[in-house]
Amino acid sequence: MLDIPSLVRVHVDALIAAQNDMGVCDAIEQKRPVGKPAAMSAPHLPKVAGIDPAVPSPAHTHASLPSPAAHTPPGAVLQDRLAGWVSDLTTLHELTERLARTTVLDDALNELLKAGAALVGARRGLVVMEPADGLGPVVTTGLGLAHADLGHIETVPRSATAYGRILDGLPDAGGADLMADQDGLDPRHREVAARLGYAASYALPLTTEGSGRLGAAVWLYDESAEPVERQQHLVGLYIRYAAEHLARLVELERARTHVATIAEELLPSRLPRVARVQLAARHRTGPRGGGDWYDALPLPEGALGLAVGSVTGSGPSAVAAMGRLRASLRAYAVMEGEDPVAVLSDLELLLRLTEPARSATALFAYCEPAPRKIVLAGAGHAPPLIIGERRTEFVETSLSAPLGMLACWEAPSMELSPDPGETVLLYTDGLLRRTGAPMDRAFARLHAAAASVPKPVRDDPGAILDHVLRTLLPDGLDEADHAEDVVMLAARFV
């Protein structure tokens, strides 16, 4: 996984050479590949300002090694070197394994910053993702820096910072940037450095052969210091692997964004305004994009059509099938919306002919706002929920198979008349599945969440949906990167 050069080959002849007064160090030096830098070190770290002593030891030089005159046992020198190399390999393996376990771009950036800070001996840092192809995402993440601190750093001209020169694609960009050693330092850069309390920085590009420049990472030192040779070598190896991992996550993030955008465009851009009915909807799309959908459309004679549904599968194919199904249902609703059974029967025939390998659930309701009359039919879909001051109950709909699973679908419709001020809640089973509970318990939790809606917000369907989401899916599960879509549509009758 890691491209770590072979720094030394331990042969018997090295020990023989040492015994012949040649010296273990000289013997090992003969085995070193020509042109390869010495990147591993003695096991003890010299004191360097701003460097965390807990970080593995710096690169060795020839002067730091014991000379033959010191009468150091050859085996001890070799053991020290080998121990240092093993420690380095173990550290890199652990850090890259932790990075490989991240599946979200933000988590990967945070892990990169923490690992890099440990390797170079810094306490703070930031990473800026700004792919050279201009397709995004553009993200800035900090370690030990508040949002306001990142804002101050961004006010420094890009050409005045090492990481800014990397992002601008300037040659010889990156590396150490010592504030005290630069007489011509940009005044704003010096001011921000003094304000945030850092005296030096070390920046590296995030680049891959396939994707080009992705961004830059920079770590900040509290004192005027820079990583020693061995630390630079280790963090360089880590960054090479991290850039490849980030490139894969960037592509995945772009795909997710595209699918989510398409799914949102296939859903209503806004809900219609119909007299005596208040509407609200909530939609949460999973990372791969799913086939859950909703619709609300005005019909002739002041009627209103409400629909929710779910197509099996996920990804672009499910999103495309969802779009086709929703568009077809709108057409059938306009032609024969007064008969929800006929609407779903036509939809069943269409799905069976055009999508023979796919099934779907759907619920369609024909609403007459003035008399508060609703006629609905469902095909394998979860029952609606009525939320009011005097009752919170599920509507008993007839049992039926999902669309596409029978030769011909047909189930009886049913009628209900909500009282003034009551809200009819339609939803998809993704809302229940996100709870992680068995389906019967999920229904019970949904009922309890709806029953606990505070009285002051019962006249706002949007507030009702938000309360149910927060109660049923606590701790951010309503916004989590979950495989299940969530669709909720609420209609309050006045």
Short mmCIF file of C-alpha atoms in Angstrom, two decimals:
data_model
loop_
_atom_site.label_atom_id
_atom_site.label_comp_id
_atom_site.label_asym_id
_atom_site.label_seq_id
_atom_site.Cartn_x
_atom_site.Cartn_y
_atom_site.Cartn_z
CA MET A 1 0.00 0.00 0.00
CA LEU A 2 2.82 2.40 0.96
CA ASP A 3 5.66 3.16 -1.44
CA ILE A 4 8.45 3.08 1.14
CA PRO A 5 11.92 2.70 -0.36
CA SER A 6 14.12 -0.14 0.78
CA LEU A 7 16.48 1.79 3.01
CA VAL A 8 18.79 -1.02 3.97
CA ARG A 9 19.34 -4.70 3.40
CA VAL A 10 20.59 -6.58 6.41
CA HIS A 11 23.09 -9.19 5.22
CA VAL A 12 25.49 -11.38 7.01
CA ASP A 13 28.33 -9.63 5.22
CA ALA A 14 27.42 -6.39 7.04
CA LEU A 15 28.14 -8.02 10.35
CA ILE A 16 31.30 -9.63 8.96
CA ALA A 17 32.44 -6.23 7.72
CA ALA A 18 31.83 -4.77 11.14
CA GLN A 19 33.92 -7.47 12.72
CA ASN A 20 36.72 -6.61 10.30
CA ASP A 21 36.89 -3.06 11.72
CA MET A 22 34.92 -1.70 8.78
CA GLY A 23 32.05 -0.59 11.02
CA VAL A 24 28.37 -1.52 10.87
CA CYS A 25 27.39 1.96 9.70
CA ASP A 26 29.83 1.84 6.80
CA ALA A 27 28.67 -1.61 5.86
CA ILE A 28 25.04 -0.58 5.90
CA GLU A 29 25.90 2.54 3.91
CA GLN A 30 27.29 0.34 1.13
CA LYS A 31 23.94 -1.45 0.93
CA ARG A 32 21.93 1.74 0.61
CA PRO A 33 20.41 2.28 -2.90
CA VAL A 34 22.19 5.05 -4.79
CA GLY A 35 20.33 8.34 -4.83
CA LYS A 36 17.90 7.33 -2.07
CA PRO A 37 17.65 9.72 0.89
CA ALA A 38 18.14 8.48 4.40
CA ALA A 39 14.60 8.75 5.71
CA MET A 40 14.66 6.73 8.90
CA SER A 41 16.34 7.65 12.12
CA ALA A 42 17.72 6.98 15.52
CA PRO A 43 15.03 6.37 18.11
CA HIS A 44 15.52 9.61 20.12
CA LEU A 45 14.08 12.99 19.04
CA PRO A 46 16.22 16.10 19.52
CA LYS A 47 14.45 19.11 20.98
CA VAL A 48 12.97 21.25 18.19
CA ALA A 49 10.80 24.26 18.93
CA GLY A 50 7.16 23.64 18.18
CA ILE A 51 7.60 19.90 17.65
CA ASP A 52 5.61 17.53 19.81
CA PRO A 53 8.10 15.27 21.64
CA ALA A 54 5.54 12.44 21.41
CA VAL A 55 5.94 12.36 17.65
CA PRO A 56 8.33 9.67 16.32
CA SER A 57 11.98 10.69 16.18
CA PRO A 58 13.43 12.80 13.36
CA ALA A 59 15.64 11.69 10.47
CA HIS A 60 19.18 10.69 11.28
CA THR A 61 22.27 12.16 9.73
CA HIS A 62 25.72 10.67 9.46
CA ALA A 63 26.95 12.87 12.29
CA SER A 64 24.29 11.59 14.67
CA LEU A 65 25.35 7.98 14.28
CA PRO A 66 27.92 6.47 16.63
CA SER A 67 31.37 6.36 15.12
CA PRO A 68 33.47 3.21 15.17
CA ALA A 69 35.75 4.91 17.68
CA ALA A 70 32.90 5.03 20.20
CA HIS A 71 33.18 1.25 20.55
CA THR A 72 29.37 0.88 20.24
CA PRO A 73 28.45 -2.75 19.74
CA PRO A 74 27.50 -3.22 16.05
CA GLY A 75 24.44 -5.24 16.93
CA ALA A 76 23.03 -2.43 19.11
CA VAL A 77 23.30 0.12 16.30
CA LEU A 78 21.55 -2.20 13.90
CA GLN A 79 18.83 -2.99 16.40
CA ASP A 80 18.20 0.73 17.01
CA ARG A 81 17.86 1.36 13.30
CA LEU A 82 15.56 -1.57 12.74
CA ALA A 83 13.43 -0.55 15.72
CA GLY A 84 13.05 2.93 14.24
CA TRP A 85 12.06 1.58 10.84
CA VAL A 86 9.53 -0.83 12.33
CA SER A 87 8.08 1.97 14.42
CA ASP A 88 7.70 4.16 11.34
CA LEU A 89 6.03 1.42 9.32
CA THR A 90 3.68 0.62 12.19
CA THR A 91 2.72 4.27 12.60
CA LEU A 92 2.02 4.73 8.90
CA HIS A 93 0.03 1.52 8.76
CA GLU A 94 -2.17 2.56 11.67
CA LEU A 95 -2.75 6.05 10.31
CA THR A 96 -3.59 4.88 6.79
CA GLU A 97 -5.90 2.19 8.16
CA ARG A 98 -7.82 4.82 10.13
CA LEU A 99 -8.07 7.00 7.06
CA ALA A 100 -9.23 4.08 4.91
CA ARG A 101 -12.16 3.49 7.26
CA THR A 102 -13.61 6.95 6.51
CA THR A 103 -16.38 6.98 3.92
CA VAL A 104 -17.40 10.64 4.06
CA LEU A 105 -15.23 13.51 2.81
CA ASP A 106 -15.52 15.60 5.99
CA ASP A 107 -14.48 12.67 8.18
CA ALA A 108 -11.50 11.95 5.92
CA LEU A 109 -10.33 15.57 6.05
CA ASN A 110 -10.50 15.62 9.85
CA GLU A 111 -8.56 12.35 10.05
CA LEU A 112 -5.93 13.67 7.63
CA LEU A 113 -5.39 16.78 9.73
CA LYS A 114 -5.02 14.84 12.98
CA ALA A 115 -2.64 12.28 11.48
CA GLY A 116 -0.55 14.94 9.75
CA ALA A 117 -0.32 16.99 12.94
CA ALA A 118 1.01 13.95 14.80
CA LEU A 119 3.58 13.25 12.09
CA VAL A 120 4.97 16.79 11.78
CA GLY A 121 4.62 17.71 15.44
CA ALA A 122 2.09 20.52 15.04
CA ARG A 123 -0.97 21.36 17.10
CA ARG A 124 -3.20 23.10 14.57
CA GLY A 125 -3.83 23.05 10.85
CA LEU A 126 -6.30 23.32 8.02
CA VAL A 127 -6.99 21.60 4.74
CA VAL A 128 -8.53 23.31 1.72
CA MET A 129 -10.20 21.14 -0.92
CA GLU A 130 -10.31 23.01 -4.21
CA PRO A 131 -10.05 20.56 -7.14
CA ALA A 132 -8.24 21.99 -10.14
CA ASP A 133 -11.01 20.88 -12.52
CA GLY A 134 -13.38 23.37 -10.90
CA LEU A 135 -16.11 20.81 -10.30
CA GLY A 136 -15.88 20.99 -6.51
CA PRO A 137 -16.57 20.39 -3.78
CA VAL A 138 -14.80 23.41 -2.26
CA VAL A 139 -14.32 22.68 1.45
CA THR A 140 -12.18 24.21 4.20
CA THR A 141 -11.71 22.19 7.41
CA GLY A 142 -9.69 23.22 10.44
CA LEU A 143 -7.97 21.44 13.33
CA GLY A 144 -7.78 23.47 16.52
CA LEU A 145 -9.10 26.49 14.64
CA ALA A 146 -12.51 28.04 15.18
CA HIS A 147 -14.69 29.15 12.30
CA ALA A 148 -13.66 32.76 12.92
CA ASP A 149 -9.96 31.75 12.83
CA LEU A 150 -10.44 30.17 9.42
CA GLY A 151 -12.12 33.38 8.30
CA HIS A 152 -9.08 35.43 9.39
CA ILE A 153 -6.71 33.09 7.52
CA GLU A 154 -8.80 33.40 4.37
CA THR A 155 -8.30 37.19 4.42
CA VAL A 156 -4.57 36.69 3.77
CA PRO A 157 -3.71 37.00 0.05
CA ARG A 158 -3.32 33.52 -1.37
CA SER A 159 0.04 34.32 -2.95
CA ALA A 160 1.41 35.23 0.49
CA THR A 161 0.95 31.74 1.95
CA ALA A 162 2.54 28.43 1.07
CA TYR A 163 -0.78 26.60 0.80
CA GLY A 164 -2.25 29.45 -1.25
CA ARG A 165 0.55 29.14 -3.79
CA ILE A 166 -0.21 25.42 -4.00
CA LEU A 167 -3.87 26.15 -4.75
CA ASP A 168 -2.87 28.69 -7.40
CA GLY A 169 -0.65 26.10 -9.07
CA LEU A 170 2.55 28.13 -8.66
CA PRO A 171 5.88 26.31 -9.05
CA ASP A 172 7.96 25.46 -5.96
CA ALA A 173 4.93 25.93 -3.72
CA GLY A 174 4.54 24.27 -0.36
CA GLY A 175 7.02 23.37 2.32
CA ALA A 176 7.97 25.35 5.40
CA ASP A 177 6.96 28.96 5.87
CA LEU A 178 8.73 30.70 8.79
CA MET A 179 7.26 34.04 9.74
CA ALA A 180 10.40 35.36 11.44
CA ASP A 181 12.72 34.58 8.52
CA GLN A 182 10.81 36.58 5.91
CA ASP A 183 11.46 40.30 5.88
CA GLY A 184 9.13 40.79 2.94
CA LEU A 185 6.22 38.94 4.56
CA ASP A 186 2.82 40.28 3.59
CA PRO A 187 1.59 42.65 6.34
CA ARG A 188 -1.80 41.00 6.51
CA HIS A 189 -0.18 37.59 6.81
CA ARG A 190 2.02 38.80 9.68
CA GLU A 191 -1.00 40.37 11.38
CA VAL A 192 -3.12 37.21 11.15
CA ALA A 193 -0.21 35.04 12.33
CA ALA A 194 0.26 37.26 15.38
CA ARG A 195 -3.48 37.31 16.06
CA LEU A 196 -3.78 33.50 15.95
CA GLY A 197 -0.44 32.89 17.61
CA TYR A 198 1.49 30.84 15.07
CA ALA A 199 5.07 31.46 14.00
CA ALA A 200 5.55 28.94 11.21
CA SER A 201 3.62 26.66 8.89
CA TYR A 202 4.27 23.59 6.81
CA ALA A 203 2.14 23.00 3.70
CA LEU A 204 1.84 20.06 1.32
CA PRO A 205 -0.16 19.63 -1.90
CA LEU A 206 -2.91 17.04 -2.23
CA THR A 207 -2.26 15.72 -5.71
CA THR A 208 -2.85 12.50 -7.63
CA GLU A 209 -1.82 11.44 -11.11
CA GLY A 210 -5.39 10.75 -12.17
CA SER A 211 -7.23 13.70 -10.63
CA GLY A 212 -4.50 16.33 -10.54
CA ARG A 213 -4.50 18.90 -7.77
CA LEU A 214 -7.24 18.40 -5.19
CA GLY A 215 -6.18 20.98 -2.59
CA ALA A 216 -3.60 21.66 0.07
CA ALA A 217 -2.98 20.82 3.71
CA VAL A 218 -1.11 23.11 6.10
CA TRP A 219 -0.09 22.69 9.74
CA LEU A 220 0.69 25.61 12.04
CA TYR A 221 3.47 25.80 14.64
CA ASP A 222 3.29 27.90 17.77
CA GLU A 223 7.05 28.52 17.53
CA SER A 224 9.41 29.17 14.65
CA ALA A 225 10.18 25.60 13.63
CA GLU A 226 9.73 23.09 10.84
CA PRO A 227 9.57 19.30 10.62
CA VAL A 228 12.90 17.53 10.37
CA GLU A 229 13.85 15.36 7.43
CA ARG A 230 12.40 12.13 8.76
CA GLN A 231 9.08 13.76 9.66
CA GLN A 232 8.87 15.31 6.21
CA HIS A 233 9.47 11.91 4.65
CA LEU A 234 6.81 10.18 6.76
CA VAL A 235 4.15 12.84 6.23
CA GLY A 236 4.97 12.84 2.51
CA LEU A 237 4.26 9.13 2.29
CA TYR A 238 1.05 9.55 4.24
CA ILE A 239 -0.14 12.46 2.09
CA ARG A 240 0.40 10.45 -1.09
CA TYR A 241 -1.95 7.77 0.16
CA ALA A 242 -4.39 10.32 1.61
CA ALA A 243 -4.66 12.15 -1.71
CA GLU A 244 -5.67 8.95 -3.50
CA HIS A 245 -8.29 8.22 -0.85
CA LEU A 246 -9.63 11.78 -1.00
CA ALA A 247 -9.85 11.58 -4.79
CA ARG A 248 -12.14 8.57 -4.50
CA LEU A 249 -14.30 10.32 -1.90
CA VAL A 250 -14.52 13.44 -4.06
CA GLU A 251 -15.86 11.39 -6.96
CA LEU A 252 -18.33 9.70 -4.62
CA GLU A 253 -19.41 13.07 -3.21
CA ARG A 254 -19.99 14.42 -6.70
CA ALA A 255 -22.06 11.39 -7.66
CA ARG A 256 -24.17 11.73 -4.52
CA THR A 257 -24.72 15.42 -5.17
CA HIS A 258 -25.76 14.78 -8.77
CA VAL A 259 -28.22 12.05 -7.79
CA ALA A 260 -29.67 14.16 -4.98
CA THR A 261 -30.06 17.13 -7.32
CA ILE A 262 -31.85 15.03 -9.93
CA ALA A 263 -34.13 13.54 -7.28
CA GLU A 264 -35.02 16.97 -5.94
CA GLU A 265 -35.73 18.26 -9.45
CA LEU A 266 -38.12 15.37 -10.06
CA LEU A 267 -40.15 16.33 -6.98
CA PRO A 268 -42.46 19.36 -6.77
CA SER A 269 -40.53 22.61 -6.64
CA ARG A 270 -43.35 24.09 -4.55
CA LEU A 271 -46.65 22.92 -3.16
CA PRO A 272 -49.88 24.30 -4.63
CA ARG A 273 -52.12 26.73 -2.78
CA VAL A 274 -55.60 25.35 -2.38
CA ALA A 275 -58.39 26.99 -0.41
CA ARG A 276 -59.09 25.49 3.04
CA VAL A 277 -56.01 23.25 2.97
CA GLN A 278 -52.51 23.90 4.29
CA LEU A 279 -49.71 21.75 2.87
CA ALA A 280 -46.16 20.95 3.96
CA ALA A 281 -43.60 18.34 2.94
CA ARG A 282 -40.21 17.04 4.04
CA HIS A 283 -37.81 14.97 1.97
CA ARG A 284 -34.50 13.40 2.98
CA THR A 285 -32.52 11.67 0.24
CA GLY A 286 -30.10 8.85 1.02
CA PRO A 287 -26.47 8.96 -0.17
CA ARG A 288 -27.14 6.87 -3.28
CA GLY A 289 -30.49 8.43 -4.08
CA GLY A 290 -33.70 6.50 -3.70
CA GLY A 291 -37.10 6.13 -5.24
CA ASP A 292 -39.31 7.73 -2.55
CA TRP A 293 -41.49 10.55 -3.80
CA TYR A 294 -44.53 12.71 -3.07
CA ASP A 295 -46.86 14.92 -5.05
CA ALA A 296 -49.65 17.42 -4.55
CA LEU A 297 -51.55 18.73 -7.55
CA PRO A 298 -54.69 20.82 -8.01
CA LEU A 299 -57.46 18.98 -9.85
CA PRO A 300 -60.64 20.18 -11.62
CA GLU A 301 -63.51 21.63 -9.58
CA GLY A 302 -61.24 22.78 -6.77
CA ALA A 303 -60.16 19.29 -5.78
CA LEU A 304 -56.70 18.31 -4.62
CA GLY A 305 -54.69 15.17 -5.34
CA LEU A 306 -52.18 13.91 -2.78
CA ALA A 307 -49.78 11.06 -3.46
CA VAL A 308 -46.76 9.37 -1.93
CA GLY A 309 -44.87 6.34 -3.16
CA SER A 310 -41.67 4.37 -3.16
CA VAL A 311 -39.88 2.53 -5.95
CA THR A 312 -37.67 -0.44 -5.10
CA GLY A 313 -33.94 -0.04 -5.44
CA SER A 314 -31.60 2.91 -5.14
CA GLY A 315 -29.26 4.90 -7.30
CA PRO A 316 -29.84 6.61 -10.64
CA SER A 317 -32.06 3.84 -12.04
CA ALA A 318 -34.45 4.05 -9.08
CA VAL A 319 -34.53 7.85 -9.32
CA ALA A 320 -35.36 7.64 -13.04
CA ALA A 321 -38.11 5.06 -12.39
CA MET A 322 -39.51 7.27 -9.65
CA GLY A 323 -39.70 10.21 -12.05
CA ARG A 324 -41.54 8.17 -14.66
CA LEU A 325 -43.98 6.77 -12.11
CA ARG A 326 -44.76 10.17 -10.59
CA ALA A 327 -45.31 11.77 -14.02
CA SER A 328 -47.66 8.94 -15.03
CA LEU A 329 -49.66 9.21 -11.81
CA ARG A 330 -50.15 12.94 -12.39
CA ALA A 331 -51.61 12.22 -15.82
CA TYR A 332 -53.95 9.51 -14.51
CA ALA A 333 -55.01 11.74 -11.60
CA VAL A 334 -56.07 14.53 -13.94
CA MET A 335 -58.09 12.12 -16.09
CA GLU A 336 -59.77 10.00 -13.41
CA GLY A 337 -58.69 11.35 -10.03
CA GLU A 338 -62.15 10.96 -8.52
CA ASP A 339 -61.56 7.22 -8.56
CA PRO A 340 -58.25 6.49 -6.78
CA VAL A 341 -58.63 2.76 -7.51
CA ALA A 342 -58.68 3.46 -11.25
CA VAL A 343 -55.63 5.70 -10.93
CA LEU A 344 -53.61 2.99 -9.19
CA SER A 345 -54.91 0.28 -11.55
CA ASP A 346 -53.61 2.27 -14.52
CA LEU A 347 -50.32 2.76 -12.72
CA GLU A 348 -50.09 -0.98 -12.06
CA LEU A 349 -50.58 -1.75 -15.75
CA LEU A 350 -47.98 0.80 -16.79
CA LEU A 351 -45.41 -0.50 -14.30
CA ARG A 352 -46.00 -4.10 -15.31
CA LEU A 353 -45.47 -3.28 -19.00
CA THR A 354 -42.57 -0.82 -18.75
CA GLU A 355 -40.76 -1.91 -15.55
CA PRO A 356 -41.36 -5.69 -15.31
CA ALA A 357 -38.44 -6.22 -12.91
CA ARG A 358 -39.45 -3.48 -10.51
CA SER A 359 -42.19 -3.03 -7.92
CA ALA A 360 -43.48 0.04 -6.13
CA THR A 361 -45.82 1.13 -3.38
CA ALA A 362 -48.15 4.08 -3.76
CA LEU A 363 -51.01 5.85 -2.07
CA PHE A 364 -53.30 8.32 -3.83
CA ALA A 365 -55.91 10.50 -2.13
CA TYR A 366 -58.60 12.57 -3.87
CA CYS A 367 -59.48 15.48 -1.56
CA GLU A 368 -62.46 17.83 -1.67
CA PRO A 369 -61.45 20.65 0.71
CA ALA A 370 -64.87 22.31 1.16
CA PRO A 371 -66.71 19.28 2.59
CA ARG A 372 -63.42 17.93 3.98
CA LYS A 373 -63.90 14.64 2.17
CA ILE A 374 -61.04 12.33 1.22
CA VAL A 375 -61.23 9.20 -0.93
CA LEU A 376 -58.00 7.22 -0.99
CA ALA A 377 -56.54 3.91 -2.11
CA GLY A 378 -53.20 2.33 -1.38
CA ALA A 379 -51.03 -0.27 -3.04
CA GLY A 380 -48.86 -1.92 -0.42
CA HIS A 381 -48.29 1.43 1.26
CA ALA A 382 -48.23 2.45 4.93
CA PRO A 383 -51.56 3.86 6.19
CA PRO A 384 -52.01 7.62 6.69
CA LEU A 385 -52.07 9.12 10.16
CA ILE A 386 -54.66 11.64 11.38
CA ILE A 387 -53.34 14.15 13.93
CA GLY A 388 -55.79 16.31 15.86
CA GLU A 389 -56.59 17.66 19.30
CA ARG A 390 -59.01 14.85 20.14
CA ARG A 391 -57.46 11.95 18.25
CA THR A 392 -54.23 10.61 16.78
CA GLU A 393 -54.92 7.45 14.83
CA PHE A 394 -53.95 5.50 11.75
CA VAL A 395 -56.46 5.28 8.91
CA GLU A 396 -57.56 1.71 8.29
CA THR A 397 -56.94 1.05 4.61
CA SER A 398 -57.57 -2.18 2.75
CA LEU A 399 -54.67 -4.61 2.45
CA SER A 400 -53.16 -4.84 -1.02
CA ALA A 401 -49.98 -5.94 -2.73
CA PRO A 402 -47.49 -3.40 -4.12
CA LEU A 403 -47.71 -2.34 -7.72
CA GLY A 404 -46.06 -4.74 -10.12
CA MET A 405 -46.54 -7.82 -7.95
CA LEU A 406 -49.93 -8.97 -9.24
CA ALA A 407 -51.24 -9.63 -12.72
CA CYS A 408 -53.84 -6.93 -12.15
CA TRP A 409 -54.02 -4.69 -9.12
CA GLU A 410 -57.30 -3.63 -7.58
CA ALA A 411 -58.31 -2.95 -3.99
CA PRO A 412 -61.31 -1.05 -2.64
CA SER A 413 -60.97 2.59 -1.75
CA MET A 414 -62.08 4.11 1.53
CA GLU A 415 -63.39 7.48 2.66
CA LEU A 416 -62.61 9.67 5.63
CA SER A 417 -63.65 13.12 6.79
CA PRO A 418 -61.08 14.93 8.95
CA ASP A 419 -62.43 17.43 11.46
CA PRO A 420 -61.54 21.12 11.19
CA GLY A 421 -57.95 21.64 12.31
CA GLU A 422 -56.92 18.02 11.84
CA THR A 423 -53.87 17.07 9.79
CA VAL A 424 -53.57 14.04 7.53
CA LEU A 425 -50.00 12.74 7.42
CA LEU A 426 -48.78 10.68 4.45
CA TYR A 427 -45.30 9.14 4.57
CA THR A 428 -43.09 6.41 3.11
CA ASP A 429 -41.72 3.40 4.96
CA GLY A 430 -38.23 4.93 4.89
CA LEU A 431 -39.36 7.06 7.83
CA LEU A 432 -40.06 3.88 9.79
CA ARG A 433 -36.97 2.00 8.67
CA ARG A 434 -34.63 4.78 9.73
CA THR A 435 -35.62 4.18 13.33
CA GLY A 436 -33.87 0.80 13.20
CA ALA A 437 -36.73 -0.77 15.15
CA PRO A 438 -39.01 -3.62 14.06
CA MET A 439 -41.92 -2.39 12.00
CA ASP A 440 -44.55 -2.78 14.73
CA ARG A 441 -42.44 -0.79 17.17
CA ALA A 442 -41.69 1.81 14.51
CA PHE A 443 -45.41 2.35 13.97
CA ALA A 444 -45.91 2.71 17.72
CA ARG A 445 -43.10 5.25 17.92
CA LEU A 446 -44.55 7.20 15.01
CA HIS A 447 -47.94 7.30 16.72
CA ALA A 448 -46.35 8.49 19.97
CA ALA A 449 -44.38 11.19 18.17
CA ALA A 450 -47.50 12.47 16.43
CA ALA A 451 -49.52 12.40 19.65
CA SER A 452 -46.88 14.50 21.42
CA VAL A 453 -47.09 17.44 19.00
CA PRO A 454 -47.42 20.56 21.20
CA LYS A 455 -50.77 22.30 20.98
CA PRO A 456 -49.30 25.70 19.92
CA VAL A 457 -47.86 24.22 16.70
CA ARG A 458 -50.78 22.02 15.66
CA ASP A 459 -52.03 24.71 13.31
CA ASP A 460 -48.77 24.63 11.31
CA PRO A 461 -48.29 21.46 9.20
CA GLY A 462 -44.60 22.25 8.68
CA ALA A 463 -44.01 22.49 12.44
CA ILE A 464 -45.88 19.21 12.91
CA LEU A 465 -43.58 17.45 10.45
CA ASP A 466 -40.47 18.90 12.10
CA HIS A 467 -41.63 17.78 15.53
CA VAL A 468 -42.36 14.25 14.33
CA LEU A 469 -38.97 14.03 12.61
CA ARG A 470 -37.03 15.23 15.65
CA THR A 471 -38.98 12.98 18.00
CA LEU A 472 -38.99 9.85 15.87
CA LEU A 473 -35.42 10.25 14.59
CA PRO A 474 -33.41 11.89 17.38
CA ASP A 475 -29.69 12.66 17.45
CA GLY A 476 -29.61 13.83 13.85
CA LEU A 477 -30.93 10.61 12.31
CA ASP A 478 -33.30 12.73 10.24
CA GLU A 479 -30.27 14.29 8.54
CA ALA A 480 -27.89 11.33 8.74
CA ASP A 481 -26.17 9.76 5.77
CA HIS A 482 -28.67 6.92 5.78
CA ALA A 483 -29.50 4.47 3.01
CA GLU A 484 -33.26 5.02 3.46
CA ASP A 485 -35.12 7.98 1.97
CA VAL A 486 -37.70 9.81 4.04
CA VAL A 487 -40.82 11.44 2.57
CA MET A 488 -43.54 13.13 4.59
CA LEU A 489 -46.55 15.05 3.26
CA ALA A 490 -48.98 16.80 5.59
CA ALA A 491 -52.38 18.31 4.71
CA ARG A 492 -54.17 20.34 7.39
CA PHE A 493 -57.88 21.00 6.77
CA VAL A 494 -59.40 24.23 8.07
#
